[in-house]
């Protein structure tokens, strides 16, 4: 990467409770091959030649634990701030964005990479493709073409439409935006209290009327959500 490139900051979301996991600890702290899930995610961003700094968003009250047992223990020097998240995903993103905005060294002309802490198989090739895509389109999200036929249903569960599979993608993270664009989009979202959003791309689409480009990530870029995902993740790690 050129030394003249704009600053890239990652906001890593690790505030979810992971209720579907059914474990006694939050899913991001569950260990796979001896290390917590969040370790693998942060390692990818720490080692990246694209990412300059990381804002880690954790559950309220977990800040000191995350600092000592994750950031300091594994020497994640790019983590510049740890902030508590909110009740919903968009609240946590907003907390992360405010931390970026308050950082004096942050260049508002740079880029923000928003990533799920439980999506531990992000790698440098995904980050590089994302960076190259956001340079051209201002807003982009990782995803992959759906392998399955998808049905749209009505309120009673009856199929009403079958979109052509070539137009259907499953969305992943990172979701990447110009810093000024995502800041303004979320500022408007919070002012208007328009909370019917499910990802960051939707915020930019709804608040800014900005088209969002999809770029291919990887089918292995899974999000750890259920106990079955832990087994899959372990098999991926052992393969490497």
CSV table of C-alpha atoms in Angstrom, one decimal:
chain,number,residue,atom,x,y,z
A,1,UNK,CA,0.0,0.0,0.0
A,2,UNK,CA,1.2,3.5,-0.8
A,3,UNK,CA,2.4,5.7,2.0
A,4,UNK,CA,0.1,8.4,0.7
A,5,UNK,CA,-3.1,6.4,1.3
A,6,UNK,CA,-5.7,7.7,3.6
A,7,UNK,CA,-6.1,6.6,7.2
A,8,UNK,CA,-8.1,3.4,7.7
A,9,UNK,CA,-9.7,2.7,11.1
A,10,UNK,CA,-11.5,-0.5,12.0
A,11,UNK,CA,-14.4,-0.5,14.4
A,12,UNK,CA,-14.7,-4.1,15.8
A,13,UNK,CA,-18.0,-4.9,17.3
A,14,UNK,CA,-17.7,-7.3,20.2
A,15,UNK,CA,-20.7,-6.2,22.4
A,16,UNK,CA,-23.2,-8.9,21.5
A,17,UNK,CA,-24.4,-11.4,24.1
A,18,UNK,CA,-24.6,-14.3,21.7
A,19,UNK,CA,-27.8,-15.8,23.2
A,20,UNK,CA,-28.1,-18.4,20.4
A,21,UNK,CA,-24.8,-19.8,21.5
A,22,UNK,CA,-26.3,-21.0,24.8
A,23,UNK,CA,-22.9,-20.7,26.6
A,24,UNK,CA,-22.0,-19.3,30.0
A,25,UNK,CA,-19.6,-16.7,28.5
A,26,UNK,CA,-20.2,-14.3,25.6
A,27,UNK,CA,-19.4,-15.9,22.3
A,28,UNK,CA,-16.5,-13.6,21.5
A,29,UNK,CA,-14.6,-14.9,24.5
A,30,UNK,CA,-15.3,-18.6,23.8
A,31,UNK,CA,-11.9,-20.3,23.2
A,32,UNK,CA,-11.2,-22.2,20.0
A,33,UNK,CA,-7.8,-24.1,19.9
A,34,UNK,CA,-6.9,-22.2,23.1
A,35,UNK,CA,-7.6,-18.7,22.1
A,36,UNK,CA,-10.9,-16.6,22.2
A,37,UNK,CA,-12.8,-15.9,19.1
A,38,UNK,CA,-12.1,-12.2,19.3
A,39,UNK,CA,-8.4,-12.9,19.3
A,40,UNK,CA,-8.5,-14.3,15.7
A,41,UNK,CA,-10.5,-11.3,14.5
A,42,UNK,CA,-8.3,-8.7,16.1
A,43,UNK,CA,-5.2,-10.6,14.9
A,44,UNK,CA,-6.2,-10.1,11.3
A,45,UNK,CA,-6.6,-6.3,11.7
A,46,UNK,CA,-3.5,-6.0,13.8
A,47,UNK,CA,-1.4,-7.7,11.2
A,48,UNK,CA,-3.0,-5.9,8.3
A,49,UNK,CA,-0.9,-3.5,6.2
A,50,UNK,CA,-4.1,-1.6,5.5
A,51,UNK,CA,-5.5,-0.9,9.0
A,52,UNK,CA,-3.9,1.9,11.0
A,53,UNK,CA,-5.9,1.8,14.2
A,54,UNK,CA,-8.7,-0.2,15.9
A,55,UNK,CA,-11.7,0.9,18.1
A,56,UNK,CA,-12.9,-2.1,20.0
A,57,UNK,CA,-16.6,-2.0,21.1
A,58,UNK,CA,-17.4,-4.4,24.0
A,59,UNK,CA,-20.3,-5.0,26.3
A,60,UNK,CA,-20.9,-2.5,29.0
A,61,UNK,CA,-18.7,-3.3,32.0
A,62,UNK,CA,-16.3,-5.5,30.0
A,63,UNK,CA,-13.9,-2.7,29.1
A,64,UNK,CA,-11.2,-3.6,31.7
A,65,UNK,CA,-11.5,-7.3,31.1
A,66,UNK,CA,-11.0,-6.7,27.3
A,67,UNK,CA,-8.1,-4.4,27.9
A,68,UNK,CA,-6.2,-6.8,30.2
A,69,UNK,CA,-7.2,-10.2,28.9
A,70,UNK,CA,-7.4,-9.5,25.2
A,71,UNK,CA,-5.6,-6.3,24.1
A,72,UNK,CA,-2.7,-6.3,26.6
A,73,UNK,CA,-2.3,-10.0,26.8
A,74,UNK,CA,-2.0,-10.5,23.1
A,75,UNK,CA,-0.3,-7.1,22.4
A,76,UNK,CA,-2.9,-5.7,20.0
A,77,UNK,CA,-1.1,-2.3,19.8
A,78,UNK,CA,-3.4,-1.0,17.1
A,79,UNK,CA,-6.3,-0.9,19.6
A,80,UNK,CA,-6.3,2.7,20.5
A,81,UNK,CA,-9.6,2.8,22.5
A,82,UNK,CA,-12.1,0.4,24.0
A,83,UNK,CA,-15.7,1.7,24.4
A,84,UNK,CA,-18.9,0.1,25.7
A,85,UNK,CA,-21.5,-0.7,23.2
A,86,UNK,CA,-25.3,-0.2,23.3
A,87,UNK,CA,-28.5,-2.2,23.4
A,88,UNK,CA,-28.6,-2.7,19.6
A,89,UNK,CA,-26.0,-3.1,16.9
A,90,UNK,CA,-26.5,0.4,15.5
A,91,UNK,CA,-26.0,1.8,19.0
A,92,UNK,CA,-22.6,0.0,19.3
A,93,UNK,CA,-21.6,1.3,15.9
A,94,UNK,CA,-22.5,4.8,16.9
A,95,UNK,CA,-20.4,4.5,20.1
A,96,UNK,CA,-17.5,3.4,17.9
A,97,UNK,CA,-17.9,6.2,15.5
A,98,UNK,CA,-18.1,8.8,18.3
A,99,UNK,CA,-14.8,7.4,19.6
A,100,UNK,CA,-13.3,7.8,16.1
A,101,UNK,CA,-14.6,11.4,15.9
A,102,UNK,CA,-13.2,12.3,19.3
A,103,UNK,CA,-9.7,11.0,18.4
A,104,UNK,CA,-7.6,14.0,17.6
A,105,UNK,CA,-5.4,12.1,15.2
A,106,UNK,CA,-8.3,10.8,13.1
A,107,UNK,CA,-8.4,12.1,9.5
A,108,UNK,CA,-12.0,12.7,8.5
A,109,UNK,CA,-10.8,12.1,4.9
A,110,UNK,CA,-10.1,8.5,5.6
A,111,UNK,CA,-12.1,5.2,5.7
A,112,UNK,CA,-13.9,3.2,8.4
A,113,UNK,CA,-14.0,-0.6,8.4
A,114,UNK,CA,-16.9,-1.8,10.5
A,115,UNK,CA,-16.6,-5.5,11.4
A,116,UNK,CA,-18.3,-8.1,13.5
A,117,UNK,CA,-15.9,-9.4,16.2
A,118,UNK,CA,-17.4,-12.9,15.9
A,119,UNK,CA,-16.5,-13.0,12.2
A,120,UNK,CA,-13.0,-14.4,12.8
A,121,UNK,CA,-11.9,-15.5,9.4
A,122,UNK,CA,-11.5,-12.1,7.8
A,123,UNK,CA,-8.1,-11.9,6.2
A,124,UNK,CA,-5.8,-9.6,4.3
A,125,UNK,CA,-7.1,-10.4,0.9
A,126,UNK,CA,-10.6,-9.5,2.0
A,127,UNK,CA,-9.4,-6.2,3.5
A,128,UNK,CA,-7.4,-5.4,0.4
A,129,UNK,CA,-10.3,-6.0,-1.9
A,130,UNK,CA,-12.5,-3.9,0.4
A,131,UNK,CA,-10.0,-1.0,0.4
A,132,UNK,CA,-9.7,-1.0,-3.4
A,133,UNK,CA,-13.5,-1.1,-3.7
A,134,UNK,CA,-14.2,1.8,-1.3
A,135,UNK,CA,-11.6,3.9,-3.1
A,136,UNK,CA,-13.8,3.8,-6.2
A,137,UNK,CA,-17.3,3.7,-4.8
A,138,UNK,CA,-17.2,5.4,-1.3
A,139,UNK,CA,-19.3,2.7,0.3
A,140,UNK,CA,-18.9,-1.1,0.0
A,141,UNK,CA,-19.7,-4.3,1.9
A,142,UNK,CA,-18.3,-7.8,1.9
A,143,UNK,CA,-20.5,-10.6,0.8
A,144,UNK,CA,-20.8,-13.7,-1.4
A,145,UNK,CA,-23.3,-14.8,-4.0
A,146,UNK,CA,-25.9,-17.1,-2.5
A,147,UNK,CA,-25.4,-20.8,-3.1
A,148,UNK,CA,-29.1,-21.4,-2.4
A,149,UNK,CA,-32.4,-20.5,-4.1
A,150,UNK,CA,-34.1,-17.8,-2.0
A,151,UNK,CA,-37.8,-17.3,-1.5
A,152,UNK,CA,-39.6,-14.2,-0.5
A,153,UNK,CA,-42.6,-15.0,1.6
A,154,UNK,CA,-45.7,-13.2,2.9
A,155,UNK,CA,-46.9,-12.8,6.5
A,156,UNK,CA,-48.3,-16.3,6.5
A,157,UNK,CA,-45.1,-17.9,5.2
A,158,UNK,CA,-46.3,-18.5,1.6
A,159,UNK,CA,-43.7,-18.0,-1.2
A,160,UNK,CA,-44.6,-14.9,-3.2
A,161,UNK,CA,-41.4,-14.4,-5.2
A,162,UNK,CA,-38.3,-16.2,-6.2
A,163,UNK,CA,-35.5,-13.8,-7.1
A,164,UNK,CA,-32.9,-14.9,-9.7
A,165,UNK,CA,-30.0,-16.4,-7.7
A,166,UNK,CA,-27.5,-14.3,-9.6
A,167,UNK,CA,-29.0,-11.2,-7.9
A,168,UNK,CA,-29.0,-12.6,-4.4
A,169,UNK,CA,-25.9,-12.1,-2.1
A,170,UNK,CA,-25.4,-12.9,1.6
A,171,UNK,CA,-23.9,-9.9,3.3
A,172,UNK,CA,-20.9,-10.2,5.6
A,173,UNK,CA,-18.5,-7.7,7.1
A,174,UNK,CA,-16.4,-5.7,6.9
A,175,UNK,CA,-18.6,-2.9,5.7
A,176,UNK,CA,-16.4,0.0,4.6
A,177,UNK,CA,-17.1,3.7,4.1
A,178,UNK,CA,-15.6,7.1,3.7
A,179,UNK,CA,-15.3,8.4,7.2
A,180,UNK,CA,-17.3,11.6,6.5
A,181,UNK,CA,-20.0,9.6,4.8
A,182,UNK,CA,-20.6,7.1,7.6
A,183,UNK,CA,-20.3,9.7,10.3
A,184,UNK,CA,-23.0,11.9,8.6
A,185,UNK,CA,-25.2,8.9,7.9
A,186,UNK,CA,-25.2,7.7,11.5
A,187,UNK,CA,-25.6,11.3,12.8
A,188,UNK,CA,-28.8,11.5,10.8
A,189,UNK,CA,-29.9,8.1,11.9
A,190,UNK,CA,-29.6,9.0,15.6
A,191,UNK,CA,-31.3,12.4,15.2
A,192,UNK,CA,-34.2,10.9,13.3
A,193,UNK,CA,-34.4,7.8,15.5
A,194,UNK,CA,-34.9,5.7,12.4
A,195,UNK,CA,-34.1,2.4,13.9
A,196,UNK,CA,-35.4,0.0,11.3
A,197,UNK,CA,-32.0,-0.8,10.0
A,198,UNK,CA,-30.1,-4.1,10.0
A,199,UNK,CA,-26.7,-3.2,8.8
A,200,UNK,CA,-24.4,-0.2,8.1
A,201,UNK,CA,-25.0,-0.3,4.4
A,202,UNK,CA,-28.7,0.2,5.0
A,203,UNK,CA,-27.9,3.3,7.1
A,204,UNK,CA,-25.9,4.8,4.3
A,205,UNK,CA,-28.6,3.9,1.7
A,206,UNK,CA,-31.5,5.3,3.7
A,207,UNK,CA,-29.9,8.3,5.2
A,208,UNK,CA,-27.6,9.4,2.4
A,209,UNK,CA,-29.1,7.8,-0.7
A,210,UNK,CA,-25.7,6.5,-1.4
A,211,UNK,CA,-25.4,3.3,-3.5
A,212,UNK,CA,-23.3,0.6,-1.8
A,213,UNK,CA,-21.1,-1.7,-3.9
A,214,UNK,CA,-20.7,-5.4,-2.9
A,215,UNK,CA,-17.4,-7.1,-3.2
A,216,UNK,CA,-16.6,-10.8,-2.9
A,217,UNK,CA,-15.2,-11.9,0.5
A,218,UNK,CA,-15.1,-15.6,1.2
A,219,UNK,CA,-17.6,-18.4,2.0
A,220,UNK,CA,-15.3,-19.1,5.0
A,221,UNK,CA,-15.9,-15.6,6.4
A,222,UNK,CA,-18.6,-17.0,8.7
A,223,UNK,CA,-20.0,-15.4,11.8
A,224,UNK,CA,-19.8,-17.5,15.0
A,225,UNK,CA,-23.4,-17.6,16.1
A,226,UNK,CA,-24.3,-21.2,17.2
A,227,UNK,CA,-22.4,-24.2,18.7
A,228,UNK,CA,-22.2,-25.7,15.3
A,229,UNK,CA,-20.2,-22.7,14.1
A,230,UNK,CA,-17.6,-23.5,16.7
A,231,UNK,CA,-17.0,-26.9,15.2
A,232,UNK,CA,-16.8,-25.4,11.7
A,233,UNK,CA,-14.3,-22.7,12.9
A,234,UNK,CA,-12.1,-25.3,14.5
A,235,UNK,CA,-12.0,-27.3,11.3
A,236,UNK,CA,-11.0,-24.2,9.3
A,237,UNK,CA,-8.2,-23.4,11.8
A,238,UNK,CA,-6.9,-26.9,11.7
A,239,UNK,CA,-6.9,-26.9,7.9
A,240,UNK,CA,-4.5,-23.9,8.0
